[in-house]
Amino acid sequence: MSGGRPIRVILAILVAWTAARQLEVGPAHDALSGPLFGKVAYWTVIVGASLLVLWRARAARGPERWGWGLIGTGALLWSLADVYWTLFLAEQAEIPVPSVSDAGYLAMYPLVAAGLIVLLRAQVRRVSRALWVDGFTAALAVGSLSAAVVMETVWDTLGGNVAGVSTNLAYPIGDLVLLGVVIAVWAVRGWQVDRTWALLGAAIIAFWVADSSYLVTVANDTYTYPSAFDGGWTACIVLFALAAWQYPSQAAARQDPGAVRLTAWPAAFATLGLSVLVAAALLGLNPVAVALAALSLLAVLLRLVVSLRDNATMLKASRAEAHTDALTGLRNRRALMRDLDERLESGRPSVLALFDLDGFKAYNDAFGHPAGDALLARLGRKLAAYAARDGDAYRMGGDEFCVLLDAGASDVQVRTAAAALAESGDGFAVRASYGSVALPVETAEAGEALRLVDQRMYARKNSGRTSARRQSTDVLLRALSERDPNLGDHLSGVAILAEAVAQRLGLGEDAVEQVRHAAALHDVGKMAIPDAILNKPGPLDDAEWAFIRRHTLIGERIVAAAPALQTVSLLVRSSHERWDGAGYPDALTADDIPLGARIVSVCDSFDAMTGDRPYRAGMDDETALTELQRCAGTQFDPAVVDAFAQEWAARVATAVLV
């Protein structure tokens, strides 16, 4: 902060002078004798202190500059008004009311109040509604006390012209406003008062004591100069300067005020307001004190309403948080147990399915935990979008998900939900093993239901892990990916589509698995095709086409070399046959083509049409789907095309919901 040591020296001199002058009050005091405590010294102190506040405003930035500028301007106008009063009005037999000095004195009140509010807004960005109400309550309660002490006497002495009455009333009202503002600021800051705000509060209180004492003694015609409270006005201006030049290191760090402080102070001010009302009933206080005290109690009621609403909001949020998975936004295990108990208690038929991701650990290890979290969030949204039609989705923790579906959910629907938890790309494939149980047919107890689905899910997972068919497929897919990463991605995409279409057509579990492996391996024979033909940028000639048509036979021989894939090799051989008999290698027609091969053909053609090639850009999905439907009955099995269209529509709807 600019100023440094010289400012501190000046402030120390001002404080010492103010204290010394106050000690001189009494019979030995002569305000006009000598230069040390004479008029000029007094004017120098109050005007100099005001200018120090304005200097601080010049050194400040942003809203604080305006805050200190308003306070400094108010202090300077009050000081100049006091200089004028001392020079021109003090010796008059009858002082006019209002006067020029009154204008300067009264201008301080709104300027300082506005400066305090601006400083508060500069330092405290967000304030809870409860603290605002606490500040309002404190200001009203203190104002009612001030009105009871000061205005009770002033009220009875009002008389004369309207301007004079208004001027005399303006002083106690201004005191009420300033005192109320500073107390309210303390409340809004959570009763955390650093040195700056402590000095500002002390300045306002000193001014209020001096002003109140002066008004009461003048009203009672007992004022004599000098009086014990005269130094309060000087102290106020000097304390303004001292508060303005507090260094950041001297400011108290803001901490959580704690429940005791946040409740004790509002309770104290509410008690103060109530006490003023009781005194008004017994002693007959003035209307201003009664009104302010009554308003303070209304503010207490408002605080109660605000607290109840805030507590209800926090309770609702905490309940939602307690039943929500933070990563995916799905309901969590606690929510599942609650929903399970409700369904079982009502006897409502349901299907509970548990899913565990296969390949997720490898994905996490390869791409890192942030990517793994992002994948879980994506899969969670897909599962939620699917389950929203017939029930609810949950994340149990880790890579385990769950759905609770309404009665009527078939195994096909559960498998489709599992398909929503599948994602593949360059170098990875994540799928879901699952187990399901019918409620309350198989069990009517939540814990037993979870035990059953967990047991069935892990049985399926372990079966898949030990499957020779799966192991052989994975080896061949790895070889394909090493040979041509783009071809590996294409086959992975076709496998996911083919599995879903097979499930939609109602094939058994083993048949679905055969279709998935056949789709993944249907182009494995292309490993024997030269790159010059595979990646040729233009159309192929007849000799090159003859070479290409051999890849299904080569693929059959490669796949059949694994005993576990014998049945799959037959589907690979027929994957490029056509419904009308114009395919290869055997020119089979219609139902003579194995159903699995017909499914692979449709899914392969769609993926090929939508994918980019060296010699053309891929079609959009709608155009490719229209082409499949146009060729149904010639190139493709119409029933398979219909099932594919239904599956694709369901996936598009899920993507839109996500």
XYZ file of C-alpha atoms in Angstrom, residues 362-607:
246
model
C -7.425 -52.946 -19.993
C -8.968 -49.714 -21.306
C -8.179 -47.921 -18.035
C -4.597 -49.198 -18.051
C -4.085 -48.216 -21.690
C -5.702 -44.766 -21.740
C -5.604 -43.638 -18.093
C -8.143 -43.080 -15.348
C -9.568 -39.777 -16.703
C -10.406 -41.505 -19.988
C -11.848 -44.420 -18.021
C -14.076 -42.084 -16.028
C -15.238 -40.422 -19.242
C -16.081 -43.842 -20.718
C -18.084 -44.794 -17.615
C -19.996 -41.514 -17.831
C -20.818 -42.105 -21.533
C -21.940 -45.662 -20.964
C -23.985 -44.568 -17.955
C -25.856 -42.009 -20.078
C -26.566 -44.619 -22.759
C -27.860 -47.103 -20.204
C -30.019 -44.441 -18.528
C -31.517 -43.438 -21.871
C -32.420 -47.041 -22.634
C -33.740 -47.909 -19.166
C -35.844 -44.729 -18.975
C -38.467 -46.399 -21.186
C -39.204 -49.268 -18.808
C -37.488 -48.555 -15.477
C -34.366 -47.089 -13.904
C -30.577 -47.427 -14.254
C -28.023 -47.551 -11.433
C -24.270 -47.616 -10.970
C -23.281 -50.041 -8.256
C -19.674 -48.829 -8.108
C -16.536 -49.420 -10.148
C -17.547 -50.834 -13.541
C -20.789 -52.469 -12.338
C -24.160 -51.164 -13.507
C -27.714 -52.287 -12.853
C -31.214 -51.823 -14.269
C -34.576 -52.372 -12.606
C -37.184 -52.863 -15.338
C -40.939 -53.191 -15.245
C -42.625 -56.570 -15.689
C -42.694 -57.833 -19.232
C -39.013 -57.128 -19.842
C -37.626 -60.054 -21.828
C -34.131 -61.447 -22.029
C -33.814 -59.642 -25.353
C -34.385 -56.328 -23.561
C -31.763 -57.192 -20.974
C -29.290 -58.076 -23.717
C -30.113 -54.805 -25.462
C -29.404 -52.976 -22.236
C -26.072 -54.792 -22.104
C -25.416 -53.643 -25.691
C -25.824 -50.053 -24.495
C -22.789 -50.681 -22.300
C -20.595 -51.636 -25.264
C -18.048 -49.421 -26.962
C -15.124 -50.211 -29.222
C -12.409 -48.379 -31.070
C -8.799 -48.558 -32.174
C -7.154 -51.064 -29.880
C -10.004 -51.630 -27.427
C -13.393 -53.276 -27.042
C -15.544 -52.955 -23.925
C -18.635 -55.111 -23.470
C -20.830 -56.145 -20.560
C -21.525 -59.509 -18.955
C -24.903 -59.667 -17.250
C -27.181 -61.664 -14.992
C -30.907 -61.158 -14.403
C -33.648 -62.281 -12.025
C -37.452 -62.033 -12.152
C -39.111 -60.418 -9.139
C -40.965 -61.521 -7.087
C -41.229 -64.842 -8.977
C -37.696 -66.036 -8.225
C -37.259 -64.200 -4.927
C -39.100 -61.611 -2.826
C -36.075 -60.490 -0.809
C -33.748 -57.675 -1.985
C -30.517 -59.175 -0.663
C -31.274 -62.562 -2.244
C -32.111 -60.872 -5.561
C -28.712 -59.163 -5.630
C -26.987 -62.425 -4.734
C -28.690 -64.243 -7.596
C -27.961 -61.649 -10.286
C -24.367 -61.354 -9.080
C -23.953 -65.130 -9.229
C -25.473 -65.373 -12.714
C -23.499 -62.421 -14.028
C -20.162 -63.852 -12.881
C -21.077 -67.303 -14.219
C -21.602 -65.720 -17.656
C -18.417 -63.654 -17.332
C -16.299 -66.648 -16.311
C -17.817 -68.754 -19.080
C -16.822 -66.113 -21.582
C -13.304 -65.897 -20.189
C -12.703 -69.633 -20.568
C -14.364 -69.952 -23.977
C -11.964 -71.424 -26.522
C -14.138 -69.880 -29.225
C -13.632 -66.420 -27.719
C -9.908 -66.938 -27.275
C -9.448 -68.070 -30.873
C -11.455 -65.111 -32.141
C -9.399 -62.663 -30.102
C -6.155 -64.061 -31.525
C -7.359 -63.709 -35.099
C -8.722 -60.201 -34.457
C -5.378 -59.150 -33.015
C -3.664 -60.427 -36.157
C -6.125 -58.476 -38.312
C -5.570 -55.289 -36.322
C -1.812 -55.617 -36.700
C -2.230 -56.209 -40.454
C -4.691 -53.347 -41.018
C -6.004 -51.245 -38.073
C -8.815 -49.830 -40.221
C -10.008 -53.313 -41.109
C -9.967 -54.265 -37.421
C -12.186 -51.280 -36.560
C -14.592 -52.196 -39.375
C -14.931 -55.786 -38.148
C -15.447 -54.695 -34.551
C -18.268 -52.356 -35.598
C -19.924 -55.054 -37.695
C -19.719 -57.527 -34.776
C -21.545 -55.182 -32.395
C -24.312 -54.520 -34.926
C -24.690 -58.178 -35.865
C -24.952 -59.287 -32.230
C -27.725 -56.750 -31.570
C -29.677 -57.730 -34.705
C -29.358 -61.449 -33.822
C -30.765 -60.721 -30.374
C -33.619 -58.721 -31.881
C -34.463 -61.690 -34.155
C -34.741 -63.868 -31.036
C -31.785 -66.185 -31.641
C -30.570 -68.260 -28.719
C -27.542 -67.304 -26.698
C -25.168 -69.697 -28.457
C -26.416 -68.671 -31.914
C -25.947 -64.984 -31.008
C -22.387 -65.720 -29.938
C -21.695 -67.530 -33.241
C -23.033 -64.541 -35.186
C -20.854 -62.151 -33.192
C -17.709 -64.200 -33.894
C -18.601 -64.657 -37.552
C -19.168 -60.917 -37.979
C -15.837 -60.186 -36.337
C -14.016 -62.718 -38.555
C -15.939 -62.582 -41.842
C -13.153 -60.691 -43.634
C -10.235 -62.521 -42.008
C -9.393 -64.004 -45.409
C -8.404 -60.536 -46.649
C -5.117 -61.035 -44.810
C -4.118 -63.080 -47.879
C -5.106 -60.314 -50.330
C -2.277 -58.000 -51.486
C -2.397 -54.391 -50.267
C -2.302 -53.148 -53.843
C -5.737 -54.685 -54.403
C -7.241 -53.930 -50.985
C -6.225 -50.270 -51.066
C -6.636 -49.623 -54.787
C -8.050 -46.080 -55.180
C -10.162 -46.968 -58.217
C -12.506 -49.758 -59.410
C -11.169 -53.319 -59.520
C -10.774 -55.244 -62.777
C -12.141 -58.770 -63.324
C -8.950 -60.510 -62.234
C -8.793 -58.444 -59.071
C -12.446 -59.179 -58.304
C -11.783 -62.898 -58.719
C -8.967 -62.525 -56.200
C -11.256 -60.690 -53.782
C -14.013 -63.338 -54.053
C -11.584 -65.995 -52.846
C -11.236 -64.272 -49.421
C -14.355 -65.983 -47.982
C -12.908 -69.424 -48.797
C -9.531 -68.408 -47.352
C -11.325 -67.061 -44.292
C -13.226 -70.321 -43.855
C -9.988 -72.320 -43.866
C -8.292 -69.943 -41.385
C -11.231 -69.947 -38.962
C -11.868 -73.690 -39.267
C -8.288 -74.297 -38.110
C -9.580 -73.555 -34.590
C -11.844 -76.466 -33.565
C -14.001 -74.216 -31.389
C -14.837 -72.090 -34.469
C -15.988 -74.860 -36.862
C -19.611 -73.637 -36.972
C -18.448 -70.027 -37.223
C -16.312 -70.866 -40.284
C -19.444 -71.873 -42.192
C -20.988 -68.459 -41.545
C -17.766 -66.779 -42.680
C -17.874 -68.776 -45.968
C -21.448 -67.630 -46.687
C -21.163 -64.022 -45.467
C -21.101 -62.660 -49.041
C -23.943 -64.715 -50.491
C -26.995 -62.839 -51.823
C -30.710 -63.488 -51.233
C -31.248 -63.727 -55.021
C -28.360 -66.194 -55.597
C -25.951 -63.694 -57.193
C -23.426 -63.877 -54.335
C -20.288 -65.903 -53.820
C -18.706 -68.435 -53.404
C -21.641 -70.909 -53.692
C -24.441 -68.792 -55.226
C -26.840 -69.863 -52.456
C -30.378 -68.372 -52.381
C -32.859 -67.298 -49.720
C -33.159 -69.673 -46.746
C -30.323 -71.845 -48.059
C -28.002 -69.146 -46.768
C -27.405 -69.612 -43.024
C -29.334 -66.993 -41.036
C -26.167 -65.883 -39.245
C -24.487 -65.215 -42.587
C -27.511 -63.191 -43.760
C -27.254 -61.048 -40.620
C -23.532 -60.485 -41.142
C -24.157 -59.515 -44.785
C -26.627 -56.754 -43.881
C -24.466 -55.341 -41.072
C -21.285 -55.553 -43.169
C -22.911 -53.736 -46.092
C -24.239 -50.938 -43.849
C -20.839 -50.425 -42.218
